[in-house]
mmCIF file of N, CA and C and ligand atoms in Angstrom:
data_model
loop_
_atom_site.group_PDB
_atom_site.id
_atom_site.type_symbol
_atom_site.label_atom_id
_atom_site.label_comp_id
_atom_site.label_asym_id
_atom_site.label_seq_id
_atom_site.Cartn_x
_atom_site.Cartn_y
_atom_site.Cartn_z
ATOM 1 N N UNK A 247 7.882 12.582 18.811
ATOM 2 C CA UNK A 247 7.416 11.385 18.086
ATOM 3 C C UNK A 247 8.620 10.619 17.524
ATOM 4 N N UNK A 248 8.655 9.283 17.648
ATOM 5 C CA UNK A 248 9.820 8.521 17.166
ATOM 6 C C UNK A 248 9.815 8.351 15.648
ATOM 7 N N UNK A 249 10.972 7.960 15.119
ATOM 8 C CA UNK A 249 11.049 7.568 13.710
ATOM 9 C C UNK A 249 10.786 6.060 13.615
ATOM 10 N N UNK A 250 10.568 5.568 12.408
ATOM 11 C CA UNK A 250 10.395 4.133 12.171
ATOM 12 C C UNK A 250 11.738 3.442 12.410
ATOM 13 N N UNK A 251 11.719 2.379 13.239
ATOM 14 C CA UNK A 251 12.981 1.688 13.530
ATOM 15 C C UNK A 251 12.917 0.177 13.358
ATOM 16 N N UNK A 252 11.776 -0.421 13.597
ATOM 17 C CA UNK A 252 11.701 -1.889 13.619
ATOM 18 C C UNK A 252 10.539 -2.392 12.751
ATOM 19 N N UNK A 253 10.524 -3.732 12.562
ATOM 20 C CA UNK A 253 9.401 -4.332 11.835
ATOM 21 C C UNK A 253 8.095 -4.153 12.604
ATOM 22 N N UNK A 254 8.174 -4.102 13.937
ATOM 23 C CA UNK A 254 6.954 -3.828 14.711
ATOM 24 C C UNK A 254 6.371 -2.468 14.373
ATOM 25 N N UNK A 255 7.251 -1.499 14.144
ATOM 26 C CA UNK A 255 6.788 -0.160 13.747
ATOM 27 C C UNK A 255 6.057 -0.236 12.403
ATOM 28 N N UNK A 256 6.628 -1.016 11.478
ATOM 29 C CA UNK A 256 5.992 -1.171 10.161
ATOM 30 C C UNK A 256 4.659 -1.879 10.299
ATOM 31 N N UNK A 257 4.601 -2.874 11.208
ATOM 32 C CA UNK A 257 3.332 -3.581 11.424
ATOM 33 C C UNK A 257 2.261 -2.602 11.904
ATOM 34 N N UNK A 258 2.665 -1.719 12.822
ATOM 35 C CA UNK A 258 1.709 -0.729 13.331
ATOM 36 C C UNK A 258 1.180 0.150 12.187
ATOM 37 N N UNK A 259 2.082 0.565 11.302
ATOM 38 C CA UNK A 259 1.658 1.410 10.165
ATOM 39 C C UNK A 259 0.683 0.662 9.265
ATOM 40 N N UNK A 260 1.042 -0.557 8.839
ATOM 41 C CA UNK A 260 0.157 -1.242 7.878
ATOM 42 C C UNK A 260 -1.161 -1.659 8.531
ATOM 43 N N UNK A 261 -1.120 -1.953 9.822
ATOM 44 C CA UNK A 261 -2.354 -2.295 10.537
ATOM 45 C C UNK A 261 -3.306 -1.089 10.559
ATOM 46 N N UNK A 262 -2.794 0.063 10.945
ATOM 47 C CA UNK A 262 -3.612 1.279 10.967
ATOM 48 C C UNK A 262 -4.080 1.646 9.557
ATOM 49 N N UNK A 263 -3.174 1.472 8.600
ATOM 50 C CA UNK A 263 -3.469 1.801 7.206
ATOM 51 C C UNK A 263 -4.639 0.955 6.685
ATOM 52 N N UNK A 264 -4.602 -0.353 6.940
ATOM 53 C CA UNK A 264 -5.686 -1.198 6.447
ATOM 54 C C UNK A 264 -6.984 -0.937 7.175
ATOM 55 N N UNK A 265 -6.921 -0.526 8.449
ATOM 56 C CA UNK A 265 -8.155 -0.119 9.131
ATOM 57 C C UNK A 265 -8.786 1.072 8.413
ATOM 58 N N UNK A 266 -7.957 1.995 7.987
ATOM 59 C CA UNK A 266 -8.468 3.170 7.277
ATOM 60 C C UNK A 266 -9.032 2.773 5.908
ATOM 61 N N UNK A 267 -8.279 1.937 5.172
ATOM 62 C CA UNK A 267 -8.735 1.532 3.836
ATOM 63 C C UNK A 267 -10.070 0.790 3.916
ATOM 64 N N UNK A 268 -10.142 -0.135 4.879
ATOM 65 C CA UNK A 268 -11.339 -0.989 4.945
ATOM 66 C C UNK A 268 -12.551 -0.246 5.485
ATOM 67 N N UNK A 269 -12.325 0.870 6.180
ATOM 68 C CA UNK A 269 -13.493 1.621 6.662
ATOM 69 C C UNK A 269 -13.844 2.792 5.730
ATOM 70 N N UNK A 270 -13.184 2.856 4.571
ATOM 71 C CA UNK A 270 -13.497 3.905 3.591
ATOM 72 C C UNK A 270 -14.161 3.237 2.384
ATOM 73 N N UNK A 271 -15.475 3.443 2.257
ATOM 74 C CA UNK A 271 -16.214 2.701 1.228
ATOM 75 C C UNK A 271 -15.849 3.130 -0.197
ATOM 76 N N UNK A 272 -15.119 4.246 -0.345
ATOM 77 C CA UNK A 272 -14.683 4.645 -1.689
ATOM 78 C C UNK A 272 -13.637 3.672 -2.235
ATOM 79 N N UNK A 273 -12.971 2.916 -1.348
ATOM 80 C CA UNK A 273 -11.884 2.026 -1.802
ATOM 81 C C UNK A 273 -11.987 0.610 -1.215
ATOM 82 N N UNK A 274 -12.748 0.434 -0.139
ATOM 83 C CA UNK A 274 -12.753 -0.854 0.575
ATOM 84 C C UNK A 274 -13.205 -2.022 -0.313
ATOM 85 N N UNK A 275 -14.108 -1.752 -1.284
ATOM 86 C CA UNK A 275 -14.630 -2.838 -2.133
ATOM 87 C C UNK A 275 -13.522 -3.554 -2.904
ATOM 88 N N UNK A 276 -12.430 -2.852 -3.193
ATOM 89 C CA UNK A 276 -11.327 -3.510 -3.914
ATOM 90 C C UNK A 276 -10.760 -4.657 -3.064
ATOM 91 N N UNK A 277 -10.717 -4.452 -1.758
ATOM 92 C CA UNK A 277 -10.111 -5.427 -0.844
ATOM 93 C C UNK A 277 -11.106 -6.464 -0.329
ATOM 94 N N UNK A 278 -12.392 -6.191 -0.493
ATOM 95 C CA UNK A 278 -13.399 -7.120 0.042
ATOM 96 C C UNK A 278 -14.153 -7.848 -1.066
ATOM 97 N N UNK A 279 -14.297 -7.212 -2.231
ATOM 98 C CA UNK A 279 -15.102 -7.807 -3.309
ATOM 99 C C UNK A 279 -14.260 -8.174 -4.528
ATOM 100 N N UNK A 280 -13.425 -7.245 -5.010
ATOM 101 C CA UNK A 280 -12.644 -7.489 -6.230
ATOM 102 C C UNK A 280 -11.576 -8.542 -5.940
ATOM 103 N N UNK A 281 -10.783 -8.312 -4.889
ATOM 104 C CA UNK A 281 -9.839 -9.309 -4.370
ATOM 105 C C UNK A 281 -10.249 -9.519 -2.921
ATOM 106 N N UNK A 282 -10.485 -10.741 -2.542
ATOM 107 C CA UNK A 282 -10.890 -10.976 -1.144
ATOM 108 C C UNK A 282 -9.633 -11.253 -0.327
ATOM 109 N N UNK A 283 -9.056 -10.198 0.242
ATOM 110 C CA UNK A 283 -7.815 -10.403 0.989
ATOM 111 C C UNK A 283 -8.115 -11.024 2.357
ATOM 112 N N UNK A 284 -7.171 -11.835 2.803
ATOM 113 C CA UNK A 284 -7.216 -12.345 4.183
ATOM 114 C C UNK A 284 -6.241 -11.494 4.966
ATOM 115 N N UNK A 285 -6.766 -10.626 5.786
ATOM 116 C CA UNK A 285 -5.948 -9.585 6.411
ATOM 117 C C UNK A 285 -4.800 -10.172 7.228
ATOM 118 N N UNK A 286 -5.057 -11.325 7.886
ATOM 119 C CA UNK A 286 -3.992 -11.897 8.743
ATOM 120 C C UNK A 286 -2.842 -12.459 7.911
ATOM 121 N N UNK A 287 -3.106 -12.773 6.635
ATOM 122 C CA UNK A 287 -2.020 -13.201 5.745
ATOM 123 C C UNK A 287 -1.408 -12.014 5.012
ATOM 124 N N UNK A 288 -2.230 -11.017 4.759
ATOM 125 C CA UNK A 288 -1.813 -9.868 3.958
ATOM 126 C C UNK A 288 -0.840 -8.959 4.719
ATOM 127 N N UNK A 289 -1.137 -8.677 5.989
ATOM 128 C CA UNK A 289 -0.310 -7.713 6.736
ATOM 129 C C UNK A 289 1.162 -8.143 6.859
ATOM 130 N N UNK A 290 1.456 -9.419 7.165
ATOM 131 C CA UNK A 290 2.875 -9.812 7.216
ATOM 132 C C UNK A 290 3.598 -9.637 5.879
ATOM 133 N N UNK A 291 2.881 -9.828 4.754
ATOM 134 C CA UNK A 291 3.501 -9.616 3.437
ATOM 135 C C UNK A 291 3.856 -8.134 3.272
ATOM 136 N N UNK A 292 2.941 -7.277 3.702
ATOM 137 C CA UNK A 292 3.205 -5.836 3.596
ATOM 138 C C UNK A 292 4.399 -5.428 4.464
ATOM 139 N N UNK A 293 4.499 -6.030 5.659
ATOM 140 C CA UNK A 293 5.638 -5.726 6.540
ATOM 141 C C UNK A 293 6.941 -6.155 5.866
ATOM 142 N N UNK A 294 6.954 -7.363 5.283
ATOM 143 C CA UNK A 294 8.160 -7.832 4.579
ATOM 144 C C UNK A 294 8.524 -6.885 3.443
ATOM 145 N N UNK A 295 7.512 -6.465 2.695
ATOM 146 C CA UNK A 295 7.753 -5.553 1.567
ATOM 147 C C UNK A 295 8.390 -4.240 2.039
ATOM 148 N N UNK A 296 7.784 -3.630 3.052
ATOM 149 C CA UNK A 296 8.290 -2.314 3.492
ATOM 150 C C UNK A 296 9.602 -2.441 4.257
ATOM 151 N N UNK A 297 9.796 -3.571 4.928
ATOM 152 C CA UNK A 297 11.042 -3.801 5.646
ATOM 153 C C UNK A 297 12.206 -3.855 4.658
ATOM 154 N N UNK A 298 11.946 -4.454 3.492
ATOM 155 C CA UNK A 298 12.966 -4.508 2.458
ATOM 156 C C UNK A 298 13.342 -3.105 2.001
ATOM 157 N N UNK A 299 12.343 -2.273 1.797
ATOM 158 C CA UNK A 299 12.589 -0.929 1.273
ATOM 159 C C UNK A 299 13.146 0.032 2.307
ATOM 160 N N UNK A 300 12.712 -0.104 3.553
ATOM 161 C CA UNK A 300 13.018 0.925 4.560
ATOM 162 C C UNK A 300 14.080 0.467 5.555
ATOM 163 N N UNK A 301 14.065 -0.813 5.921
ATOM 164 C CA UNK A 301 15.019 -1.295 6.926
ATOM 165 C C UNK A 301 16.163 -2.081 6.293
ATOM 166 N N UNK A 302 16.067 -2.312 4.964
ATOM 167 C CA UNK A 302 17.173 -2.969 4.274
ATOM 168 C C UNK A 302 17.237 -4.473 4.464
ATOM 169 N N UNK A 303 16.145 -5.073 4.967
ATOM 170 C CA UNK A 303 16.086 -6.535 5.047
ATOM 171 C C UNK A 303 15.678 -7.055 3.667
ATOM 172 N N UNK A 304 15.803 -8.348 3.441
ATOM 173 C CA UNK A 304 15.380 -8.900 2.157
ATOM 174 C C UNK A 304 14.026 -9.559 2.269
ATOM 175 N N UNK A 305 13.736 -10.428 1.325
ATOM 176 C CA UNK A 305 12.593 -11.311 1.510
ATOM 177 C C UNK A 305 11.387 -11.081 0.638
ATOM 178 N N UNK A 306 11.311 -9.940 -0.036
ATOM 179 C CA UNK A 306 10.160 -9.736 -0.936
ATOM 180 C C UNK A 306 10.627 -9.899 -2.371
ATOM 181 N N UNK A 307 10.046 -10.876 -3.078
ATOM 182 C CA UNK A 307 10.561 -11.203 -4.414
ATOM 183 C C UNK A 307 9.521 -11.080 -5.522
ATOM 184 N N UNK A 308 8.271 -10.757 -5.174
ATOM 185 C CA UNK A 308 7.246 -10.766 -6.225
ATOM 186 C C UNK A 308 7.249 -9.478 -7.045
ATOM 187 N N UNK A 309 6.576 -9.550 -8.199
ATOM 188 C CA UNK A 309 6.477 -8.382 -9.072
ATOM 189 C C UNK A 309 5.235 -7.570 -8.677
ATOM 190 N N UNK A 310 5.483 -6.539 -7.869
ATOM 191 C CA UNK A 310 4.371 -5.793 -7.273
ATOM 192 C C UNK A 310 3.540 -5.050 -8.317
ATOM 193 N N UNK A 311 4.211 -4.506 -9.328
ATOM 194 C CA UNK A 311 3.453 -3.777 -10.356
ATOM 195 C C UNK A 311 2.529 -4.738 -11.103
ATOM 196 N N UNK A 312 3.058 -5.938 -11.432
ATOM 197 C CA UNK A 312 2.214 -6.903 -12.144
ATOM 198 C C UNK A 312 1.004 -7.309 -11.307
ATOM 199 N N UNK A 313 1.198 -7.480 -10.010
ATOM 200 C CA UNK A 313 0.076 -7.826 -9.128
ATOM 201 C C UNK A 313 -1.025 -6.760 -9.245
ATOM 202 N N UNK A 314 -0.625 -5.505 -9.308
ATOM 203 C CA UNK A 314 -1.616 -4.427 -9.402
ATOM 204 C C UNK A 314 -2.182 -4.279 -10.807
ATOM 205 N N UNK A 315 -1.405 -4.626 -11.835
ATOM 206 C CA UNK A 315 -1.962 -4.645 -13.194
ATOM 207 C C UNK A 315 -3.031 -5.728 -13.290
ATOM 208 N N UNK A 316 -2.823 -6.843 -12.598
ATOM 209 C CA UNK A 316 -3.829 -7.919 -12.594
ATOM 210 C C UNK A 316 -5.119 -7.459 -11.895
ATOM 211 N N UNK A 317 -4.970 -6.732 -10.787
ATOM 212 C CA UNK A 317 -6.164 -6.191 -10.109
ATOM 213 C C UNK A 317 -6.881 -5.224 -11.056
ATOM 214 N N UNK A 318 -6.084 -4.387 -11.726
ATOM 215 C CA UNK A 318 -6.639 -3.392 -12.649
ATOM 216 C C UNK A 318 -7.423 -4.027 -13.799
ATOM 217 N N UNK A 319 -7.070 -5.271 -14.166
ATOM 218 C CA UNK A 319 -7.834 -5.988 -15.200
ATOM 219 C C UNK A 319 -9.242 -6.304 -14.709
ATOM 220 N N UNK A 320 -9.359 -6.536 -13.394
ATOM 221 C CA UNK A 320 -10.672 -6.885 -12.832
ATOM 222 C C UNK A 320 -11.489 -5.634 -12.553
ATOM 223 N N UNK A 321 -10.816 -4.602 -12.072
ATOM 224 C CA UNK A 321 -11.500 -3.361 -11.688
ATOM 225 C C UNK A 321 -10.504 -2.224 -11.869
ATOM 226 N N UNK A 322 -10.921 -1.205 -12.622
ATOM 227 C CA UNK A 322 -10.027 -0.095 -12.949
ATOM 228 C C UNK A 322 -9.504 0.589 -11.685
ATOM 229 N N UNK A 323 -8.189 0.657 -11.560
ATOM 230 C CA UNK A 323 -7.572 1.386 -10.448
ATOM 231 C C UNK A 323 -7.332 2.823 -10.907
ATOM 232 N N UNK A 324 -8.295 3.665 -10.615
ATOM 233 C CA UNK A 324 -8.315 5.043 -11.120
ATOM 234 C C UNK A 324 -7.334 5.926 -10.352
ATOM 235 N N UNK A 325 -6.985 7.084 -10.929
ATOM 236 C CA UNK A 325 -6.167 8.055 -10.184
ATOM 237 C C UNK A 325 -6.808 8.434 -8.846
ATOM 238 N N UNK A 326 -8.143 8.500 -8.797
ATOM 239 C CA UNK A 326 -8.820 8.838 -7.536
ATOM 240 C C UNK A 326 -8.522 7.786 -6.472
ATOM 241 N N UNK A 327 -8.534 6.502 -6.871
ATOM 242 C CA UNK A 327 -8.241 5.437 -5.900
ATOM 243 C C UNK A 327 -6.804 5.555 -5.392
ATOM 244 N N UNK A 328 -5.886 5.905 -6.275
ATOM 245 C CA UNK A 328 -4.496 6.081 -5.834
ATOM 246 C C UNK A 328 -4.372 7.254 -4.866
ATOM 247 N N UNK A 329 -5.112 8.325 -5.125
ATOM 248 C CA UNK A 329 -5.075 9.480 -4.211
ATOM 249 C C UNK A 329 -5.590 9.091 -2.828
ATOM 250 N N UNK A 330 -6.669 8.321 -2.791
ATOM 251 C CA UNK A 330 -7.237 7.868 -1.512
ATOM 252 C C UNK A 330 -6.234 6.946 -0.802
ATOM 253 N N UNK A 331 -5.691 6.001 -1.562
ATOM 254 C CA UNK A 331 -4.693 5.053 -1.006
ATOM 255 C C UNK A 331 -3.538 5.822 -0.373
ATOM 256 N N UNK A 332 -2.975 6.774 -1.126
ATOM 257 C CA UNK A 332 -1.808 7.521 -0.635
ATOM 258 C C UNK A 332 -2.153 8.375 0.574
ATOM 259 N N UNK A 333 -3.340 8.957 0.602
ATOM 260 C CA UNK A 333 -3.647 9.824 1.739
ATOM 261 C C UNK A 333 -3.816 8.995 3.008
ATOM 262 N N UNK A 334 -4.439 7.812 2.923
ATOM 263 C CA UNK A 334 -4.528 6.953 4.117
ATOM 264 C C UNK A 334 -3.146 6.449 4.528
ATOM 265 N N UNK A 335 -2.312 6.147 3.542
ATOM 266 C CA UNK A 335 -0.967 5.666 3.873
ATOM 267 C C UNK A 335 -0.174 6.758 4.588
ATOM 268 N N UNK A 336 -0.138 7.945 4.002
ATOM 269 C CA UNK A 336 0.632 9.053 4.596
ATOM 270 C C UNK A 336 0.111 9.394 5.989
ATOM 271 N N UNK A 337 -1.213 9.390 6.170
ATOM 272 C CA UNK A 337 -1.766 9.687 7.496
ATOM 273 C C UNK A 337 -1.362 8.627 8.519
ATOM 274 N N UNK A 338 -1.338 7.354 8.092
ATOM 275 C CA UNK A 338 -0.958 6.279 9.019
ATOM 276 C C UNK A 338 0.498 6.439 9.465
ATOM 277 N N UNK A 339 1.342 6.929 8.571
ATOM 278 C CA UNK A 339 2.737 7.206 8.949
ATOM 279 C C UNK A 339 2.795 8.426 9.867
ATOM 280 N N UNK A 340 2.195 9.532 9.425
ATOM 281 C CA UNK A 340 2.338 10.814 10.147
ATOM 282 C C UNK A 340 1.720 10.784 11.545
ATOM 283 N N UNK A 341 0.692 9.956 11.742
ATOM 284 C CA UNK A 341 0.055 9.898 13.057
ATOM 285 C C UNK A 341 0.919 9.164 14.095
ATOM 286 N N UNK A 342 1.945 8.458 13.616
ATOM 287 C CA UNK A 342 2.731 7.625 14.533
ATOM 288 C C UNK A 342 4.236 7.863 14.524
ATOM 289 N N UNK A 343 4.765 8.380 13.407
ATOM 290 C CA UNK A 343 6.220 8.485 13.275
ATOM 291 C C UNK A 343 6.626 9.797 12.617
ATOM 292 N N UNK A 344 7.865 10.218 12.954
ATOM 293 C CA UNK A 344 8.406 11.435 12.376
ATOM 294 C C UNK A 344 9.913 11.251 12.236
ATOM 295 N N UNK A 345 10.441 11.599 11.068
ATOM 296 C CA UNK A 345 11.890 11.481 10.896
ATOM 297 C C UNK A 345 12.250 11.059 9.480
ATOM 298 N N UNK A 346 13.518 10.678 9.328
ATOM 299 C CA UNK A 346 14.036 10.398 7.994
ATOM 300 C C UNK A 346 13.357 9.184 7.350
ATOM 301 N N UNK A 347 13.198 8.111 8.140
ATOM 302 C CA UNK A 347 12.569 6.910 7.573
ATOM 303 C C UNK A 347 11.075 7.134 7.319
ATOM 304 N N UNK A 348 10.460 7.920 8.159
ATOM 305 C CA UNK A 348 9.045 8.255 7.947
ATOM 306 C C UNK A 348 8.868 9.018 6.629
ATOM 307 N N UNK A 349 9.815 9.900 6.348
ATOM 308 C CA UNK A 349 9.760 10.621 5.066
ATOM 309 C C UNK A 349 10.049 9.662 3.915
ATOM 310 N N UNK A 350 11.047 8.783 4.140
ATOM 311 C CA UNK A 350 11.463 7.849 3.089
ATOM 312 C C UNK A 350 10.328 6.906 2.677
ATOM 313 N N UNK A 351 9.568 6.407 3.641
ATOM 314 C CA UNK A 351 8.512 5.443 3.302
ATOM 315 C C UNK A 351 7.391 6.130 2.502
ATOM 316 N N UNK A 352 7.110 7.387 2.837
ATOM 317 C CA UNK A 352 6.072 8.114 2.085
ATOM 318 C C UNK A 352 6.548 8.427 0.670
ATOM 319 N N UNK A 353 7.825 8.785 0.543
ATOM 320 C CA UNK A 353 8.387 9.063 -0.788
ATOM 321 C C UNK A 353 8.372 7.802 -1.651
ATOM 322 N N UNK A 354 8.750 6.666 -1.026
ATOM 323 C CA UNK A 354 8.743 5.400 -1.787
ATOM 324 C C UNK A 354 7.337 5.016 -2.221
ATOM 325 N N UNK A 355 6.378 5.195 -1.326
ATOM 326 C CA UNK A 355 4.992 4.867 -1.680
ATOM 327 C C UNK A 355 4.537 5.708 -2.870
ATOM 328 N N UNK A 356 4.877 6.994 -2.828
ATOM 329 C CA UNK A 356 4.475 7.877 -3.929
ATOM 330 C C UNK A 356 5.146 7.467 -5.235
ATOM 331 N N UNK A 357 6.429 7.119 -5.196
ATOM 332 C CA UNK A 357 7.086 6.786 -6.459
ATOM 333 C C UNK A 357 6.577 5.458 -7.008
ATOM 334 N N UNK A 358 6.309 4.480 -6.131
ATOM 335 C CA UNK A 358 5.757 3.208 -6.614
ATOM 336 C C UNK A 358 4.350 3.435 -7.187
ATOM 337 N N UNK A 359 3.552 4.239 -6.489
ATOM 338 C CA UNK A 359 2.191 4.541 -6.979
ATOM 339 C C UNK A 359 2.262 5.227 -8.343
ATOM 340 N N UNK A 360 3.266 6.079 -8.532
ATOM 341 C CA UNK A 360 3.408 6.789 -9.809
ATOM 342 C C UNK A 360 3.740 5.811 -10.927
ATOM 343 N N UNK A 361 4.679 4.882 -10.656
ATOM 344 C CA UNK A 361 5.031 3.872 -11.664
ATOM 345 C C UNK A 361 3.802 3.020 -12.008
ATOM 346 N N UNK A 362 3.078 2.582 -10.968
ATOM 347 C CA UNK A 362 1.875 1.760 -11.223
ATOM 348 C C UNK A 362 0.879 2.502 -12.118
ATOM 349 N N UNK A 363 0.689 3.781 -11.833
ATOM 350 C CA UNK A 363 -0.305 4.540 -12.605
ATOM 351 C C UNK A 363 0.136 4.742 -14.049
ATOM 352 N N UNK A 364 1.452 4.914 -14.261
ATOM 353 C CA UNK A 364 1.950 5.036 -15.636
ATOM 354 C C UNK A 364 1.695 3.731 -16.389
ATOM 355 N N UNK A 365 1.987 2.596 -15.750
ATOM 356 C CA UNK A 365 1.768 1.291 -16.404
ATOM 357 C C UNK A 365 0.284 1.067 -16.684
ATOM 358 N N UNK A 366 -0.559 1.476 -15.741
ATOM 359 C CA UNK A 366 -2.000 1.312 -15.929
ATOM 360 C C UNK A 366 -2.478 2.173 -17.099
ATOM 361 N N UNK A 367 -1.980 3.405 -17.193
ATOM 362 C CA UNK A 367 -2.433 4.279 -18.281
ATOM 363 C C UNK A 367 -1.914 3.777 -19.630
ATOM 364 N N UNK A 368 -0.750 3.107 -19.626
ATOM 365 C CA UNK A 368 -0.252 2.534 -20.890
ATOM 366 C C UNK A 368 -1.143 1.379 -21.356
ATOM 367 N N UNK A 369 -1.714 0.649 -20.395
ATOM 368 C CA UNK A 369 -2.615 -0.468 -20.731
ATOM 369 C C UNK A 369 -3.893 0.025 -21.402
ATOM 370 N N UNK A 370 -4.340 1.210 -20.963
ATOM 371 C CA UNK A 370 -5.632 1.716 -21.449
ATOM 372 C C UNK A 370 -5.561 2.121 -22.907
ATOM 373 N N UNK A 371 -4.386 2.622 -23.339
ATOM 374 C CA UNK A 371 -4.330 3.180 -24.681
ATOM 375 C C UNK A 371 -4.071 2.103 -25.725
HETATM 376 C C1 HEM B 662 -5.291 2.289 -5.875
HETATM 377 C C2 HEM B 662 -4.270 1.877 -5.125
HETATM 378 C C3 HEM B 662 -4.105 0.449 -4.658
HETATM 379 C C4 HEM B 662 -5.050 -0.528 -4.463
HETATM 380 C C5 HEM B 662 -6.560 -0.425 -4.638
HETATM 381 C C6 HEM B 662 -4.344 -1.717 -4.043
HETATM 382 C C7 HEM B 662 -4.939 -2.952 -3.774
HETATM 383 C C8 HEM B 662 -4.276 -4.103 -3.469
HETATM 384 C C9 HEM B 662 -4.884 -5.412 -3.339
HETATM 385 C C10 HEM B 662 -6.362 -5.719 -3.553
HETATM 386 C C11 HEM B 662 -3.906 -6.293 -3.022
HETATM 387 C C12 HEM B 662 -4.041 -7.814 -2.811
HETATM 388 C C13 HEM B 662 -3.625 -8.525 -4.075
HETATM 389 C C14 HEM B 662 -3.671 -10.041 -3.966
HETATM 390 O O1 HEM B 662 -3.497 -10.592 -2.873
HETATM 391 O O2 HEM B 662 -3.880 -10.679 -5.008
HETATM 392 C C15 HEM B 662 -2.673 -5.536 -2.928
HETATM 393 C C16 HEM B 662 -1.454 -6.077 -2.587
HETATM 394 C C17 HEM B 662 -0.347 -5.317 -2.287
HETATM 395 N N1 HEM B 662 -0.204 -3.961 -2.483
HETATM 396 FE FE1 HEM B 662 -1.570 -2.726 -3.270
HETATM 397 N N2 HEM B 662 -3.003 -1.453 -3.957
HETATM 398 C C18 HEM B 662 -2.814 -0.143 -4.329
HETATM 399 C C19 HEM B 662 -1.603 0.514 -4.380
HETATM 400 C C20 HEM B 662 -0.436 0.045 -3.837
HETATM 401 C C21 HEM B 662 0.807 0.787 -3.752
HETATM 402 C C22 HEM B 662 1.008 2.218 -4.271
HETATM 403 C C23 HEM B 662 1.704 -0.025 -3.108
HETATM 404 C C24 HEM B 662 3.131 0.228 -2.715
HETATM 405 C C25 HEM B 662 3.633 1.413 -2.592
HETATM 406 C C26 HEM B 662 1.022 -1.272 -2.805
HETATM 407 C C27 HEM B 662 1.582 -2.341 -2.124
HETATM 408 C C28 HEM B 662 1.038 -3.602 -2.054
HETATM 409 C C29 HEM B 662 1.739 -4.772 -1.557
HETATM 410 C C30 HEM B 662 3.163 -4.812 -0.990
HETATM 411 C C31 HEM B 662 0.873 -5.854 -1.719
HETATM 412 C C32 HEM B 662 1.145 -7.320 -1.361
HETATM 413 C C33 HEM B 662 1.458 -8.073 -2.660
HETATM 414 C C34 HEM B 662 1.774 -9.544 -2.423
HETATM 415 O O3 HEM B 662 0.870 -10.292 -2.010
HETATM 416 O O4 HEM B 662 2.919 -9.936 -2.659
HETATM 417 N N3 HEM B 662 -0.269 -1.188 -3.269
HETATM 418 N N4 HEM B 662 -2.932 -4.217 -3.213
#
């Protein structure tokens, strides 16, 4: 199995990942009802984001944690939702890629998810 090398590889991951998220009713409502994402606009943003982190390209400038704190204001992003999100993400990577970058992207996702959850729990108290 190859490692992640190009933006096309990242596109494949986020495409598979969103198929999993949208077909899982435990989490899909966040993307269809709470925030109505346009998938054809959303996926290129995700590729730019991960390309910055994994391939060292630039181009993503928004405050990702704040975007998720705003979603959390509309609908609580519970630890269970983060667990579901991470498991679909990790599976989308593992089903297609193996290697250093594949490990790196999963580690980054986990650390970003951890920061988001800490910020969310600080909001609650
Ligand atoms: C419970 C877990 C999560 C849920 C339900 C969730 C949901 C969402 C939703 C609904 C959007 C669209 C926001 C909008 O367009 O206004 C979004 C955007 C995004 N999410 Fe998440 N997210 C979660 C966790 C994460 C994590 C852990 C990461 C990164 C590791 C991440 C990365 C992104 C990125 C890169 C965007 C695009 C932001 C932009 O438009 O600039 N998400 N997320």
